[in-house]
Amino acid sequence: MKRILQSIGFLSSAFALTLWISPASAEDGPANVPKPIPKTRSETKKLLGELKDRSPRLPVPETVPGGSNPASSNVINGRARRFYLPESWLQAERWGNEAQSKVSYELKTQCFWVVSRGNNCHYCLGHQEHKLKSAGLSDDQIGALDRNWDSLDPRTRKGVELARKMTVLPFALSDRDVASLKSEYSDAEIVELVYSIARFNSMNRWTDSMGLPQDSQMRGEHIEFDSPTQGRWDQGESLVVAGPDIVRPEPWNWEECQRQIQFAATRTPRVTLTAKEEAAEILKIEPVAVTDWHRAIATLPAAGPEMVRAWTEMISDPELDPKIKAAICWTTARCNRSAGSLSMANKLASQLGVSEQELQDWNSRAPGSIPVGMAKAIAFADKVTCQPTKITDQDIAELRKHFSERQTAHVIYTAATANALDRLTETLGLSVPK
């Protein structure tokens, strides 16, 4: 089974607890009302500070033993991931510590800020605010990320433009978008940047769906957002937030899905990838199992092998029915119009014995055509993909009616990670054999 999952690529107890942070109740506020999207810099900082008072949608303990990343032990996201997710899955998060990184930490953090603003993830946006200030950026420089890209140097501007498009327009990425990066980035840098932005989109969907409150400290430093704001950052329109001019196309229908699976098998990647034999050596897999996805992540030699192992174990973990995970991956790929990811989800479904009729039922979602739990997971995957700014307490409550708390966390994490895969494969134009 593991060999099969590796060939696909992505588809590749007791805790000593003290005080628990309890999940939100109906008394905490309207259960079906999403967070507001701030319009100004001052409003943004006000809402980021207020997030400290939010209650999580799943309970998160104040302490969780173990964990391979001590730096995350004092933030609620680190505790939530270690409590609800197998440790082996978390090795895939090592992209942030890539020893041979070709793209600067500051640039990646600026891109993460833009992604979080576009997805209205207040938790991640607050963290990136703090990181950028710690890196020496002024409030004006951070404000420019939202209002004035003309002030950015060419390399940074191209990076944040890509971050914005991958976030709110993933279905519209083109050869031209990637070609335009090559005046400032090498092919290897493009792969690293695209992978990072894809993962940022995943992290937003995880932390915001979990409803995590803002941390009061990070790495021993207090997190505050009440700094003075110049008036110019409270005027005009955001360059990041999706306006009414952006309308998502409908997810692919069944016939278009079949055409796109054929297309994914024949297209040419938009960048030069690691050679097949070299990728096999870096990732410690057999050359016959290497796909374009493997060749892309082999550009990150320190993190690549762990990602293959983590994502393979994630899809095969029995806590949540693998068929539900396949349905989630199929759904996000249809919604994001990602041909490569769709083909990979189709392969996984085939290996799990899913019939063509079942696949069509995942598309149609006709009442009674699929089990209720799977239908709820598919509906959540659809919404967190197409409308990540509108996830509410009620959305998670609906999942909890049919899944345990841990299974609910796995539904969220699978949908979040699938969104990263969609953006990676489609931005780079990776081919996926049928």
Short mmCIF file of C-alpha atoms in Angstrom, two decimals:
data_model
loop_
_atom_site.label_atom_id
_atom_site.label_comp_id
_atom_site.label_asym_id
_atom_site.label_seq_id
_atom_site.Cartn_x
_atom_site.Cartn_y
_atom_site.Cartn_z
CA MET A 1 0.00 0.00 0.00
CA LYS A 2 2.79 2.43 0.91
CA ARG A 3 4.52 1.79 -2.44
CA ILE A 4 1.26 2.67 -4.21
CA LEU A 5 0.83 5.85 -2.21
CA GLN A 6 4.43 6.92 -2.88
CA SER A 7 3.88 6.47 -6.59
CA ILE A 8 0.95 8.87 -6.36
CA GLY A 9 3.08 11.55 -4.68
CA PHE A 10 1.09 13.60 -2.18
CA LEU A 11 -1.39 10.84 -1.74
CA SER A 12 1.72 9.82 -0.83
CA SER A 13 -2.49 7.39 24.64
CA ALA A 14 -2.18 9.29 26.99
CA PHE A 15 -1.19 12.92 27.19
CA ALA A 16 -0.46 14.60 30.49
CA LEU A 17 -2.87 17.51 30.37
CA THR A 18 -3.29 20.43 32.70
CA LEU A 19 -5.74 23.22 31.86
CA TRP A 20 -7.86 22.93 28.71
CA ILE A 21 -8.87 25.74 26.41
CA SER A 22 -12.50 24.87 25.77
CA PRO A 23 -14.29 24.98 22.42
CA ALA A 24 -16.66 27.78 21.55
CA SER A 25 -20.24 27.55 22.75
CA ALA A 26 -23.39 29.12 21.38
CA GLU A 27 -23.02 31.81 24.04
CA ASP A 28 -19.74 33.01 22.54
CA GLY A 29 -21.52 34.65 19.58
CA PRO A 30 -23.57 33.87 16.47
CA ALA A 31 -22.53 30.39 15.38
CA ASN A 32 -23.08 30.98 11.69
CA VAL A 33 -21.50 34.44 11.28
CA PRO A 34 -17.94 34.58 9.85
CA LYS A 35 -15.27 36.95 11.13
CA PRO A 36 -15.35 40.45 9.63
CA ILE A 37 -12.84 41.29 6.90
CA PRO A 38 -11.05 44.46 8.01
CA LYS A 39 -10.95 47.31 5.50
CA THR A 40 -8.25 49.51 7.03
CA ARG A 41 -4.89 49.06 8.71
CA SER A 42 -6.24 50.31 12.05
CA GLU A 43 -9.21 47.97 11.86
CA THR A 44 -6.90 45.08 10.97
CA LYS A 45 -4.74 45.59 14.05
CA LYS A 46 -7.80 46.01 16.27
CA LEU A 47 -9.28 42.70 15.10
CA LEU A 48 -5.94 40.90 15.45
CA GLY A 49 -5.77 41.97 19.08
CA GLU A 50 -9.37 40.97 19.74
CA LEU A 51 -8.66 37.45 18.47
CA LYS A 52 -6.92 36.73 21.78
CA ASP A 53 -10.40 36.40 23.30
CA ARG A 54 -11.70 33.82 20.81
CA SER A 55 -12.52 30.29 21.96
CA PRO A 56 -11.25 27.42 19.78
CA ARG A 57 -13.74 25.23 17.93
CA LEU A 58 -12.07 22.06 19.22
CA PRO A 59 -10.60 21.83 22.74
CA VAL A 60 -6.84 22.44 22.93
CA PRO A 61 -4.84 21.61 26.09
CA GLU A 62 -2.49 24.17 27.63
CA THR A 63 0.34 21.64 27.57
CA VAL A 64 1.07 18.74 25.23
CA PRO A 65 4.10 16.54 25.97
CA GLY A 66 6.63 15.75 23.28
CA GLY A 67 6.88 17.33 19.88
CA SER A 68 9.91 17.79 17.66
CA ASN A 69 9.71 21.59 17.43
CA PRO A 70 10.26 23.24 20.85
CA ALA A 71 9.83 26.70 19.29
CA SER A 72 6.14 25.97 18.72
CA SER A 73 5.47 24.57 22.19
CA ASN A 74 4.17 27.88 23.56
CA VAL A 75 1.76 28.67 20.70
CA ILE A 76 -1.70 27.17 20.47
CA ASN A 77 -1.28 26.08 16.85
CA GLY A 78 1.71 23.93 17.79
CA ARG A 79 -0.21 22.38 20.67
CA ALA A 80 -3.30 21.77 18.54
CA ARG A 81 -1.31 20.03 15.82
CA ARG A 82 0.61 17.86 18.27
CA PHE A 83 -2.54 16.94 20.17
CA TYR A 84 -4.77 16.05 17.21
CA LEU A 85 -2.32 14.95 14.51
CA PRO A 86 0.19 12.07 14.47
CA GLU A 87 3.76 13.23 14.99
CA SER A 88 4.78 11.67 11.66
CA TRP A 89 2.46 14.05 9.78
CA LEU A 90 4.11 17.11 11.28
CA GLN A 91 7.47 16.38 9.69
CA ALA A 92 5.98 17.83 6.49
CA GLU A 93 5.98 21.24 8.21
CA ARG A 94 9.78 21.37 8.11
CA TRP A 95 9.64 23.53 4.97
CA GLY A 96 10.03 26.54 7.28
CA ASN A 97 13.44 25.31 8.42
CA GLU A 98 14.84 24.39 5.01
CA ALA A 99 18.60 24.47 5.57
CA GLN A 100 19.39 25.21 1.93
CA SER A 101 16.70 27.86 1.44
CA LYS A 102 17.17 30.07 -1.61
CA VAL A 103 14.35 32.49 -0.77
CA SER A 104 14.82 34.75 2.24
CA TYR A 105 12.86 34.37 5.46
CA GLU A 106 11.73 38.00 5.23
CA LEU A 107 10.32 37.56 1.72
CA LYS A 108 8.52 34.36 2.66
CA THR A 109 7.04 36.07 5.70
CA GLN A 110 5.83 38.98 3.57
CA CYS A 111 4.18 36.45 1.26
CA PHE A 112 2.65 34.68 4.27
CA TRP A 113 1.23 38.03 5.41
CA VAL A 114 -0.37 38.57 1.98
CA VAL A 115 -1.78 35.02 1.90
CA SER A 116 -3.24 35.40 5.40
CA ARG A 117 -4.77 38.78 4.52
CA GLY A 118 -6.35 37.29 1.40
CA ASN A 119 -7.78 34.35 3.34
CA ASN A 120 -8.74 36.59 6.30
CA CYS A 121 -6.90 34.28 8.70
CA HIS A 122 -6.43 36.57 11.68
CA TYR A 123 -4.34 34.03 13.61
CA CYS A 124 -1.67 33.62 10.93
CA LEU A 125 -1.83 37.30 9.97
CA GLY A 126 -1.06 38.24 13.57
CA HIS A 127 1.92 35.91 13.64
CA GLN A 128 3.32 37.35 10.42
CA GLU A 129 2.84 40.90 11.74
CA HIS A 130 4.93 39.98 14.77
CA LYS A 131 7.59 38.21 12.71
CA LEU A 132 7.96 41.10 10.26
CA LYS A 133 8.32 43.63 13.08
CA SER A 134 10.87 41.36 14.76
CA ALA A 135 12.75 41.25 11.44
CA GLY A 136 12.95 45.05 11.47
CA LEU A 137 10.08 46.09 9.19
CA SER A 138 8.25 49.25 10.17
CA ASP A 139 4.48 49.57 10.42
CA ASP A 140 4.60 51.58 7.19
CA GLN A 141 6.42 48.78 5.38
CA ILE A 142 3.83 46.27 6.55
CA GLY A 143 1.03 48.64 5.57
CA ALA A 144 2.51 48.84 2.07
CA LEU A 145 1.91 45.10 1.64
CA ASP A 146 -1.80 45.88 1.73
CA ARG A 147 -1.91 49.24 -0.06
CA ASN A 148 1.22 50.23 -2.02
CA TRP A 149 3.16 47.62 -3.96
CA ASP A 150 4.90 50.36 -5.96
CA SER A 151 7.13 50.88 -2.93
CA LEU A 152 8.40 47.28 -3.04
CA ASP A 153 11.58 46.20 -4.80
CA PRO A 154 10.99 44.15 -8.00
CA ARG A 155 11.81 40.77 -6.42
CA THR A 156 9.52 41.33 -3.45
CA ARG A 157 6.73 42.71 -5.61
CA LYS A 158 6.73 39.70 -7.90
CA GLY A 159 6.68 37.45 -4.85
CA VAL A 160 3.67 39.12 -3.22
CA GLU A 161 1.84 39.33 -6.56
CA LEU A 162 2.24 35.57 -6.91
CA ALA A 163 1.14 35.06 -3.30
CA ARG A 164 -2.02 37.02 -3.90
CA LYS A 165 -2.91 35.25 -7.14
CA MET A 166 -2.21 31.78 -5.75
CA THR A 167 -4.48 32.66 -2.82
CA VAL A 168 -7.57 34.24 -4.40
CA LEU A 169 -7.18 33.20 -8.06
CA PRO A 170 -5.56 29.74 -8.02
CA PHE A 171 -7.75 28.63 -10.92
CA ALA A 172 -6.42 31.45 -13.15
CA LEU A 173 -2.66 30.80 -12.95
CA SER A 174 -0.98 30.67 -16.35
CA ASP A 175 2.30 30.10 -18.15
CA ARG A 176 2.72 33.87 -18.24
CA ASP A 177 2.51 34.17 -14.44
CA VAL A 178 5.40 31.79 -13.92
CA ALA A 179 7.42 33.11 -16.86
CA SER A 180 7.21 36.64 -15.41
CA LEU A 181 8.95 35.45 -12.25
CA LYS A 182 12.08 34.38 -14.10
CA SER A 183 13.49 37.91 -14.32
CA GLU A 184 13.93 37.84 -10.53
CA TYR A 185 13.97 34.15 -9.57
CA SER A 186 15.77 31.01 -10.71
CA ASP A 187 13.65 27.92 -11.41
CA ALA A 188 14.71 26.40 -8.08
CA GLU A 189 13.71 29.59 -6.27
CA ILE A 190 10.35 29.58 -8.03
CA VAL A 191 9.68 26.03 -6.83
CA GLU A 192 10.59 26.98 -3.27
CA LEU A 193 8.47 30.14 -3.37
CA VAL A 194 5.46 28.34 -4.88
CA TYR A 195 5.74 25.52 -2.36
CA SER A 196 5.93 27.99 0.53
CA ILE A 197 2.91 29.98 -0.65
CA ALA A 198 0.95 26.75 -1.14
CA ARG A 199 1.75 25.69 2.42
CA PHE A 200 0.76 29.12 3.77
CA ASN A 201 -2.68 28.64 2.19
CA SER A 202 -2.87 25.27 3.90
CA MET A 203 -1.88 26.68 7.30
CA ASN A 204 -4.53 29.41 7.06
CA ARG A 205 -7.25 26.83 6.42
CA TRP A 206 -6.10 24.73 9.36
CA THR A 207 -5.71 27.46 12.01
CA ASP A 208 -8.78 29.45 11.00
CA SER A 209 -11.06 26.42 10.71
CA MET A 210 -9.86 25.28 14.14
CA GLY A 211 -10.83 28.74 15.42
CA LEU A 212 -7.55 29.24 17.26
CA PRO A 213 -7.28 32.34 19.47
CA GLN A 214 -4.29 34.62 19.03
CA ASP A 215 -1.29 33.82 21.22
CA SER A 216 -0.18 36.35 23.81
CA GLN A 217 3.46 35.34 23.31
CA MET A 218 5.62 33.81 20.60
CA ARG A 219 9.15 32.58 21.27
CA GLY A 220 9.05 34.36 24.61
CA GLU A 221 8.05 37.73 23.13
CA HIS A 222 4.73 39.44 23.78
CA ILE A 223 2.50 39.81 20.72
CA GLU A 224 0.88 43.24 20.51
CA PHE A 225 -0.86 45.06 17.66
CA ASP A 226 -1.67 48.48 19.14
CA SER A 227 1.10 50.47 17.42
CA PRO A 228 0.28 53.89 15.86
CA THR A 229 -0.97 53.84 12.26
CA GLN A 230 -0.42 56.53 9.65
CA GLY A 231 -3.64 57.79 8.11
CA ARG A 232 -2.66 56.85 4.56
CA TRP A 233 -2.94 53.15 5.42
CA ASP A 234 -6.56 53.66 6.44
CA GLN A 235 -7.58 54.99 3.03
CA GLY A 236 -8.12 53.39 -0.36
CA GLU A 237 -8.75 49.76 -1.23
CA SER A 238 -6.70 46.75 -0.22
CA LEU A 239 -4.58 45.27 -3.02
CA VAL A 240 -4.92 41.86 -1.40
CA VAL A 241 -8.51 41.27 -0.31
CA ALA A 242 -10.67 39.72 -3.00
CA GLY A 243 -13.20 42.24 -4.27
CA PRO A 244 -16.55 41.70 -6.00
CA ASP A 245 -14.72 41.54 -9.34
CA ILE A 246 -13.33 38.12 -8.43
CA VAL A 247 -15.87 35.39 -9.10
CA ARG A 248 -14.93 31.75 -8.73
CA PRO A 249 -15.92 29.56 -11.69
CA GLU A 250 -18.04 26.52 -10.97
CA PRO A 251 -16.15 23.33 -10.06
CA TRP A 252 -15.48 21.08 -13.04
CA ASN A 253 -18.35 18.79 -14.00
CA TRP A 254 -17.79 15.09 -14.62
CA GLU A 255 -17.02 15.39 -18.33
CA GLU A 256 -14.51 18.20 -17.73
CA CYS A 257 -12.87 16.19 -14.95
CA GLN A 258 -12.17 13.40 -17.43
CA ARG A 259 -10.71 15.85 -19.96
CA GLN A 260 -8.48 17.44 -17.32
CA ILE A 261 -7.14 14.08 -16.14
CA GLN A 262 -6.10 13.42 -19.75
CA PHE A 263 -4.55 16.89 -20.00
CA ALA A 264 -2.54 16.45 -16.79
CA ALA A 265 -0.82 13.41 -18.27
CA THR A 266 0.60 15.29 -21.25
CA ARG A 267 1.47 18.82 -20.15
CA THR A 268 4.99 20.17 -19.71
CA PRO A 269 6.07 21.69 -16.37
CA ARG A 270 6.60 25.46 -16.32
CA VAL A 271 10.01 25.19 -14.65
CA THR A 272 13.01 22.88 -14.84
CA LEU A 273 12.68 20.18 -12.18
CA THR A 274 15.22 17.98 -10.43
CA ALA A 275 16.31 15.05 -12.60
CA LYS A 276 14.36 11.86 -11.96
CA GLU A 277 17.36 9.83 -10.77
CA GLU A 278 18.56 12.62 -8.49
CA ALA A 279 15.07 13.07 -7.04
CA ALA A 280 14.87 9.35 -6.28
CA GLU A 281 18.18 9.53 -4.43
CA ILE A 282 17.23 12.66 -2.45
CA LEU A 283 13.78 11.38 -1.50
CA LYS A 284 14.94 7.81 -0.88
CA ILE A 285 12.38 6.22 -3.18
CA GLU A 286 12.69 4.00 -6.24
CA PRO A 287 13.13 5.83 -9.59
CA VAL A 288 10.02 4.10 -11.00
CA ALA A 289 7.92 5.84 -8.31
CA VAL A 290 9.17 9.35 -9.13
CA THR A 291 6.60 11.81 -10.51
CA ASP A 292 6.84 15.50 -11.32
CA TRP A 293 5.60 16.20 -7.79
CA HIS A 294 8.60 14.33 -6.37
CA ARG A 295 10.95 16.12 -8.76
CA ALA A 296 9.57 19.46 -7.56
CA ILE A 297 9.89 18.86 -3.81
CA ALA A 298 13.34 17.29 -4.30
CA THR A 299 14.40 20.92 -4.82
CA LEU A 300 14.08 21.04 -1.00
CA PRO A 301 16.52 18.24 -0.12
CA ALA A 302 16.37 18.69 3.66
CA ALA A 303 12.58 18.63 3.86
CA GLY A 304 11.67 16.49 0.84
CA PRO A 305 12.15 12.98 2.28
CA GLU A 306 10.14 13.86 5.40
CA MET A 307 7.33 15.27 3.27
CA VAL A 308 7.05 12.09 1.23
CA ARG A 309 6.88 9.99 4.38
CA ALA A 310 4.50 12.33 6.22
CA TRP A 311 2.03 12.75 3.38
CA THR A 312 2.06 9.03 2.59
CA GLU A 313 1.27 8.18 6.20
CA MET A 314 -1.35 10.92 6.38
CA ILE A 315 -3.48 9.48 3.60
CA SER A 316 -3.21 5.89 4.90
CA ASP A 317 -3.82 6.65 8.59
CA PRO A 318 -6.94 4.69 9.68
CA GLU A 319 -8.33 7.33 12.09
CA LEU A 320 -10.33 8.81 9.20
CA ASP A 321 -11.61 6.60 6.37
CA PRO A 322 -9.11 6.91 3.46
CA LYS A 323 -12.08 7.09 1.06
CA ILE A 324 -13.22 10.26 2.82
CA LYS A 325 -9.72 11.68 2.40
CA ALA A 326 -9.78 10.79 -1.29
CA ALA A 327 -13.19 12.48 -1.64
CA ILE A 328 -11.80 15.60 0.05
CA CYS A 329 -8.81 15.69 -2.32
CA TRP A 330 -11.08 15.16 -5.34
CA THR A 331 -13.35 17.98 -4.18
CA THR A 332 -10.65 20.60 -3.56
CA ALA A 333 -9.03 19.79 -6.92
CA ARG A 334 -12.35 20.27 -8.75
CA CYS A 335 -12.99 23.54 -6.95
CA ASN A 336 -9.47 24.88 -7.55
CA ARG A 337 -9.46 23.54 -11.11
CA SER A 338 -6.21 21.70 -10.49
CA ALA A 339 -5.75 19.05 -13.18
CA GLY A 340 -2.68 17.48 -11.58
CA SER A 341 -4.24 17.12 -8.14
CA LEU A 342 -7.45 15.80 -9.66
CA SER A 343 -5.50 13.07 -11.44
CA MET A 344 -3.70 12.18 -8.20
CA ALA A 345 -7.00 11.99 -6.31
CA ASN A 346 -8.41 9.83 -9.10
CA LYS A 347 -5.47 7.44 -8.74
CA LEU A 348 -5.93 7.21 -5.00
CA ALA A 349 -9.66 6.55 -5.38
CA SER A 350 -8.94 3.79 -7.87
CA GLN A 351 -6.46 2.12 -5.51
CA LEU A 352 -9.08 2.27 -2.74
CA GLY A 353 -11.63 0.51 -4.94
CA VAL A 354 -13.86 3.53 -5.53
CA SER A 355 -16.12 2.92 -8.52
CA GLU A 356 -16.77 5.41 -11.31
CA GLN A 357 -20.33 5.78 -10.05
CA GLU A 358 -19.06 6.68 -6.58
CA LEU A 359 -16.78 9.32 -8.11
CA GLN A 360 -19.72 10.77 -9.99
CA ASP A 361 -21.70 10.80 -6.75
CA TRP A 362 -18.89 12.82 -5.13
CA ASN A 363 -19.43 15.33 -7.93
CA SER A 364 -23.22 15.48 -7.85
CA ARG A 365 -23.73 15.05 -4.10
CA ALA A 366 -27.32 14.05 -4.78
CA PRO A 367 -29.24 13.43 -1.52
CA GLY A 368 -28.81 9.84 -0.39
CA SER A 369 -26.10 9.03 -2.93
CA ILE A 370 -23.23 9.05 -0.41
CA PRO A 371 -22.97 8.41 3.35
CA VAL A 372 -23.91 11.39 5.51
CA GLY A 373 -20.47 11.72 7.12
CA MET A 374 -18.72 11.74 3.76
CA ALA A 375 -21.24 14.28 2.45
CA LYS A 376 -20.47 16.58 5.38
CA ALA A 377 -16.72 16.22 4.79
CA ILE A 378 -17.13 17.00 1.08
CA ALA A 379 -19.31 20.03 1.86
CA PHE A 380 -16.69 21.34 4.28
CA ALA A 381 -13.89 20.75 1.76
CA ASP A 382 -15.87 22.69 -0.84
CA LYS A 383 -16.46 25.65 1.48
CA VAL A 384 -12.95 25.86 2.96
CA THR A 385 -11.59 25.79 -0.61
CA CYS A 386 -13.94 28.30 -2.23
CA GLN A 387 -14.92 30.45 0.74
CA PRO A 388 -12.18 30.24 3.38
CA THR A 389 -13.14 33.68 4.73
CA LYS A 390 -16.63 32.41 5.60
CA ILE A 391 -15.93 29.37 7.79
CA THR A 392 -18.01 29.56 10.97
CA ASP A 393 -18.53 27.74 14.26
CA GLN A 394 -21.52 26.03 12.67
CA ASP A 395 -19.39 24.49 9.91
CA ILE A 396 -17.22 22.71 12.46
CA ALA A 397 -20.23 21.83 14.62
CA GLU A 398 -21.72 20.04 11.59
CA LEU A 399 -18.57 17.93 11.24
CA ARG A 400 -18.60 17.09 14.95
CA LYS A 401 -22.11 15.63 14.61
CA HIS A 402 -20.64 12.83 12.50
CA PHE A 403 -16.97 12.61 13.53
CA SER A 404 -14.99 12.47 16.75
CA GLU A 405 -12.93 15.52 17.70
CA ARG A 406 -9.78 13.89 16.36
CA GLN A 407 -11.49 12.84 13.13
CA THR A 408 -12.84 16.37 12.72
CA ALA A 409 -9.30 17.71 13.02
CA HIS A 410 -8.20 15.19 10.39
CA VAL A 411 -10.95 16.34 8.00
CA ILE A 412 -9.77 19.94 8.44
CA TYR A 413 -6.09 19.08 8.02
CA THR A 414 -6.69 16.91 4.95
CA ALA A 415 -8.72 19.65 3.23
CA ALA A 416 -6.09 22.24 4.13
CA THR A 417 -3.22 20.11 2.84
CA ALA A 418 -5.11 19.25 -0.35
CA ASN A 419 -5.43 22.98 -1.03
CA ALA A 420 -1.65 23.25 -0.82
CA LEU A 421 -1.22 20.38 -3.26
CA ASP A 422 -3.67 21.97 -5.71
CA ARG A 423 -1.70 25.22 -5.76
CA LEU A 424 1.68 23.53 -6.03
CA THR A 425 0.79 21.24 -8.93
CA GLU A 426 -1.16 23.86 -10.86
CA THR A 427 1.21 26.81 -10.47
CA LEU A 428 4.16 24.70 -11.58
CA GLY A 429 2.12 22.90 -14.25
CA LEU A 430 3.20 19.45 -13.06
CA SER A 431 2.25 16.48 -15.20
CA VAL A 432 0.63 13.42 -13.63
CA PRO A 433 0.52 10.17 -15.64
CA LYS A 434 -2.87 8.43 -15.76
#
